[in-house]
C-alpha atoms as one frame of an Amber mdcrd trajectory, in Angstrom:
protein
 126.333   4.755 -60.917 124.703   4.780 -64.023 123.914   8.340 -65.833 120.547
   8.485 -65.630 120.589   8.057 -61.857 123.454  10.648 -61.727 121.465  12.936
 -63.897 118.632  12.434 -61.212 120.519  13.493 -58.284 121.868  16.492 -60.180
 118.741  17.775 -61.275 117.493  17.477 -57.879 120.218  19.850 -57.049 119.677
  22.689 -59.118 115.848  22.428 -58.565 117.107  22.571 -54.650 118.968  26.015
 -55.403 116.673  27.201 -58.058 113.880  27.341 -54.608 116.106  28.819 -52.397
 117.170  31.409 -54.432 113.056  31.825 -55.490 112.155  32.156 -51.471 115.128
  34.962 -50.927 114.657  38.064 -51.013 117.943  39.205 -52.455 118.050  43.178
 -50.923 117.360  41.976 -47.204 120.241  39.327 -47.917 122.109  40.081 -51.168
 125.688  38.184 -49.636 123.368  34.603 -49.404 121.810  35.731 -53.022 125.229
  35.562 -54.086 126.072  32.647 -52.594 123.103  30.848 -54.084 123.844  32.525
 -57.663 127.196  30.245 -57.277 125.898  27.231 -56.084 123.309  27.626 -59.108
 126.464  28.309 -61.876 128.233  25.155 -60.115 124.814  23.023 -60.043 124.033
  23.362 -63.657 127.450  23.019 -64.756 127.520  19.482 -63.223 123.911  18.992
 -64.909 125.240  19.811 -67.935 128.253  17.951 -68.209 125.966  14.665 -67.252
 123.681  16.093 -69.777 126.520  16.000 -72.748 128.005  11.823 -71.514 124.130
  11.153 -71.955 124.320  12.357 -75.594 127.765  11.046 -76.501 126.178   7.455
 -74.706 122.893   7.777 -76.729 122.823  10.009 -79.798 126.651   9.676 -80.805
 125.897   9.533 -84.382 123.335  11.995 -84.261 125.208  15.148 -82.979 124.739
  18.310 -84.166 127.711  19.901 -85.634 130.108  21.819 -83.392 133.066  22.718
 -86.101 132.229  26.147 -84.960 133.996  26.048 -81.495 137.223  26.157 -83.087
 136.804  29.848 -82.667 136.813  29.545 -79.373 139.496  29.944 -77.054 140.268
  26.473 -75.327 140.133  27.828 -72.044 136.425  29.105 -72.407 135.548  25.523
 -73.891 137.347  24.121 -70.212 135.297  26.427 -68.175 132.092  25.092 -69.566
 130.993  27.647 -72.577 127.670  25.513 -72.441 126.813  27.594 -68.960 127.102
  31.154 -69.975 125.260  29.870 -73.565 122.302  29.269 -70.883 123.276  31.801
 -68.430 122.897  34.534 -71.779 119.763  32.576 -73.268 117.967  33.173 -69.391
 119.007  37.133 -69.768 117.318  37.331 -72.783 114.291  36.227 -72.477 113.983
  38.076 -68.774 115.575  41.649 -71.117 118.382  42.433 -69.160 121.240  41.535
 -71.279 122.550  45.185 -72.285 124.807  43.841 -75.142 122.246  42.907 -77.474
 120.314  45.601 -79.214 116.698  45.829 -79.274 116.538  44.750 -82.877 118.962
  41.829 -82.478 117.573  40.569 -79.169 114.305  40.090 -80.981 115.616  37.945
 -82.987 117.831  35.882 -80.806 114.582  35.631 -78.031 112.780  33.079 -79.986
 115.750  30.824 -80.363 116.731  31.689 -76.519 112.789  30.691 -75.595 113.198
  27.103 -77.482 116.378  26.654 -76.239 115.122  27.000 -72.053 111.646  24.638
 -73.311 113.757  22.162 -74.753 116.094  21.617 -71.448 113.097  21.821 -69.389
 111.357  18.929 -71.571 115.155  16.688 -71.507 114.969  17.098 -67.748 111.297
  16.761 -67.525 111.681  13.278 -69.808 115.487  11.949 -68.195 113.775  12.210
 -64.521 111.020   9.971 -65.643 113.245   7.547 -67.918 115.708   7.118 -64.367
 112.598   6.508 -62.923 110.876   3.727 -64.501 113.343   2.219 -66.892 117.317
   3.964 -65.865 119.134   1.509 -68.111 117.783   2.516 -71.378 116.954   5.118
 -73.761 113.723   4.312 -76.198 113.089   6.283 -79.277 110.962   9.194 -77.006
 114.012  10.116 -75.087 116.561   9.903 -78.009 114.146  12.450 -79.879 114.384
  15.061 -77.334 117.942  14.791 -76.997 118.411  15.422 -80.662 116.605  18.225
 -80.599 118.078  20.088 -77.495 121.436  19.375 -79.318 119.687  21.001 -81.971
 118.398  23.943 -80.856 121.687  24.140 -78.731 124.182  24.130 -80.983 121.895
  26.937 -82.835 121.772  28.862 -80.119 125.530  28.821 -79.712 126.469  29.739
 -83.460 123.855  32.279 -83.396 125.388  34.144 -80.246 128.657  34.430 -81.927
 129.976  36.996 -83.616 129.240  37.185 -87.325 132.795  37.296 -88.655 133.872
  34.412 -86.325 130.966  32.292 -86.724 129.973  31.531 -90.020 132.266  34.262
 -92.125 134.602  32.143 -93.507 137.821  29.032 -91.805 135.337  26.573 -92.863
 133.037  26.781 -90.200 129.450  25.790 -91.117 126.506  27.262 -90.061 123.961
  25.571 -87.558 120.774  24.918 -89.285 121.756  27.313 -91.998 120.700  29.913
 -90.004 121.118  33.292 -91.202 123.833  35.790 -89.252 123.154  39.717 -88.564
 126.270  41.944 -88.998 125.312  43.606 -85.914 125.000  40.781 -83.134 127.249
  41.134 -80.291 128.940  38.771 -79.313 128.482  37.107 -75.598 131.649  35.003
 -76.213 133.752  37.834 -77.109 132.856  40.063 -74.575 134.158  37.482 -72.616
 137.588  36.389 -74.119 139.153  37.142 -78.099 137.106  34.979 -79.932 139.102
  33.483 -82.982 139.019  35.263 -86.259 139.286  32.678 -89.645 142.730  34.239
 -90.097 143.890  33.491 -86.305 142.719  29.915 -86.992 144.563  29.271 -89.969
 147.522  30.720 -88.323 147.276  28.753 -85.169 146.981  25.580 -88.143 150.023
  26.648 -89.506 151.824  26.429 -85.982 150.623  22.312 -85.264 152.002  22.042
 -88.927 155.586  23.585 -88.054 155.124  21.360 -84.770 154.450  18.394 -86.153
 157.295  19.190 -88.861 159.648  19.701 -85.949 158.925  16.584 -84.491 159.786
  14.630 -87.487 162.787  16.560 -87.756 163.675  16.008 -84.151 163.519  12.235
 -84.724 165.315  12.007 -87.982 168.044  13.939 -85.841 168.147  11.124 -83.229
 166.719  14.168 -80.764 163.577  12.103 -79.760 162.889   8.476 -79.871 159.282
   6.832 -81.349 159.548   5.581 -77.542 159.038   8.805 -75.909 156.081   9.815
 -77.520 154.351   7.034 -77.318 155.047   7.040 -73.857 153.791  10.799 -73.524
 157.115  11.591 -72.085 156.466  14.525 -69.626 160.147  16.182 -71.180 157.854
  16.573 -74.341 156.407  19.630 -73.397 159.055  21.533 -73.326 161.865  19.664
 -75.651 159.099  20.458 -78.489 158.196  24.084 -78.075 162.388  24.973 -77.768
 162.865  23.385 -81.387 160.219  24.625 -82.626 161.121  27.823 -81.957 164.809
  27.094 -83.613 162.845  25.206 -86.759 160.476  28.158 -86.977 163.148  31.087
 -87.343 165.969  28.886 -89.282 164.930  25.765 -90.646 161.283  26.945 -91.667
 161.809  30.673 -92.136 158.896  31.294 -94.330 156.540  29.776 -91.549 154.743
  31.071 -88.776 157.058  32.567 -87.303 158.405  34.313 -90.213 159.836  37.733
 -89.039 159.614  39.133 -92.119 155.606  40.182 -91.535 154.752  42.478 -88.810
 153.260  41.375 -85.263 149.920  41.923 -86.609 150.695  39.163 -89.311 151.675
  36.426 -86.914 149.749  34.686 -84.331 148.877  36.194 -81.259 150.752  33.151
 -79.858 154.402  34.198 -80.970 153.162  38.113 -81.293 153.497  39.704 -78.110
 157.429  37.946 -78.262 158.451  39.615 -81.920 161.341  41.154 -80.645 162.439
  38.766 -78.641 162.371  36.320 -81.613 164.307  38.517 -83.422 166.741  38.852
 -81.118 167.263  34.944 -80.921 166.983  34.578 -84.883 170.134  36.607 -84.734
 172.053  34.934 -82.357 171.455  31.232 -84.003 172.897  33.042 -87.315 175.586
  33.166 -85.986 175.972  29.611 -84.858 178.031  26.677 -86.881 176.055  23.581
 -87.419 177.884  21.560 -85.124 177.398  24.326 -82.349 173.098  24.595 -83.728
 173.440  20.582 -83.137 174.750  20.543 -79.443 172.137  23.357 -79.064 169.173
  21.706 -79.953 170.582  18.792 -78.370 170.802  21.046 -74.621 167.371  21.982
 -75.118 166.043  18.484 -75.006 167.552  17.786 -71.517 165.652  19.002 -68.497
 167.396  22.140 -67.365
């Protein structure tokens, strides 16, 4: 089906809940208010994703930045961080979001209250285009996507925290808007949101990977053949020498044991020790015996 028609039926969906949960009164029934709540979070996730192939189909070239969401863990950017941006820009404007200070939430309201007009104008606009005309996008409809990706990405910069967000790891800021020291972060009271320094450091890891893997098939380890064929083995052939190229090969890398936990990524961090412990034992080893090694690591058991 095309996207406009999908969009149609989706929309028609979350208006659906958006009634129900309008004509409930949730203390005489707070399970079903509950229950509606979800179907709601589910319902505009599905909007939203239709929402963003929409964009990519019609305003590729005319995206807002999002360099920003490297700060973000990936799993928050799986579950759909474009939700809880509208789930925390609905709290706002109705003042119940105890995070934000007074101060602060005055600040981010305005933004929050363009944000809500803006997707109720794209709906509003993408009902009537699948309507009338649900193979095309004229100029009208392009305009008001650009600026919900706009205000969006705004939005979503704004929320985060100032040290993440615009501080510094070459992250640009939306709209050049301005960043108070103070904001609290939705995001992060979520999940760790990335500092600069945890960025570069997690940079410094694809480097050592991607350093291993050129190793791995100078070494006759790996074949061009395999990873072009996204050989499943992959995923765990590459982590094992990386770990061996990190400590030995690389020492001065990432996983350097020669700064403290704090210094290294929180990906190899929590396992210092434990590196340690397998730094010394591949001292230890001849090359011949660190070749069969690395060699048993790219098998399957």
């Amino acid at each position: 089906p095309r996207l406009l028609s999908q969009f149609f039926f989706a929309d028609e969906r979350v208006t659906r809940v958006v009634a129900e949960i309008n004509g409930l009164d949730a203390e005489l029934d707070p399970q079903q208010y509950l229950v509606l709540l979800n179907q709601l979070h589910l319902s505009q996730a599905h909007l939203l994703a239709i929402l963003e192939r929409i964009m990519e189909e019609c305003i590729p070239t005319q995206r807002h930045s999002r360099d920003y969401l490297v700060k973000f863990p990936e799993e928050l950017l799986v579950d759909n961080l474009g939700n809880h941006m509208l789930f925390a820009a609905e709290c706002l404007l109705a003042g119940t979001f105890l995070e934000v200070e007074e101060a602060d939430g005055a600040q981010l309201r305005p933004q929050a209250r363009n944000l809500l007009c803006s997707l109720e104008l794209v709906r509003t606009v993408l009902r009537e285009q699948s309507l009338s005309q649900p193979g095309s996008y004229p100029e009208p409809v392009r305009a008001v996507l650009v600026q919900f990706d706009r205000l969006f990405a705004e939005f979503e910069l704004r929320w985060g925290r100032g040290g993440g967000a615009g501080g510094g790891g070459g992250c640009p800021r939306a709209g050049g808007a301005s960043q108070s020291p103070r904001l609290s972060s939705y995001v992060s009271s979520l999940v760790a949101v990335k500092s600069p320094e945890e960025i570069y450091r997690q940079q410094e890891i694809i480097v050592l990977f991607c350093e291993t893997v050129e190793r791995a098939l100078r070494l006759g380890y790996l074949t061009q053949e395999m990873i072009d064929g996204y050989e499943p083995l992959l995923m765990f052939t590459i982590p094992r020498l990386a770990i061996i190229s990190g400590l030995l090969i690389y020492p001065e890398g990432p996983l350097s044991l020669e700064q403290s936990p704090e210094q290294m990524s929180r990906v190899f961090s929590p396992f210092y020790n434990l590196l340690k412990k397998i730094r010394d034992l591949l001292r230890v080893l001849s090359e011949e015996e660190l070749c069969l090694l690395e060699r048993s690591l790219c098998t399957a058991e």
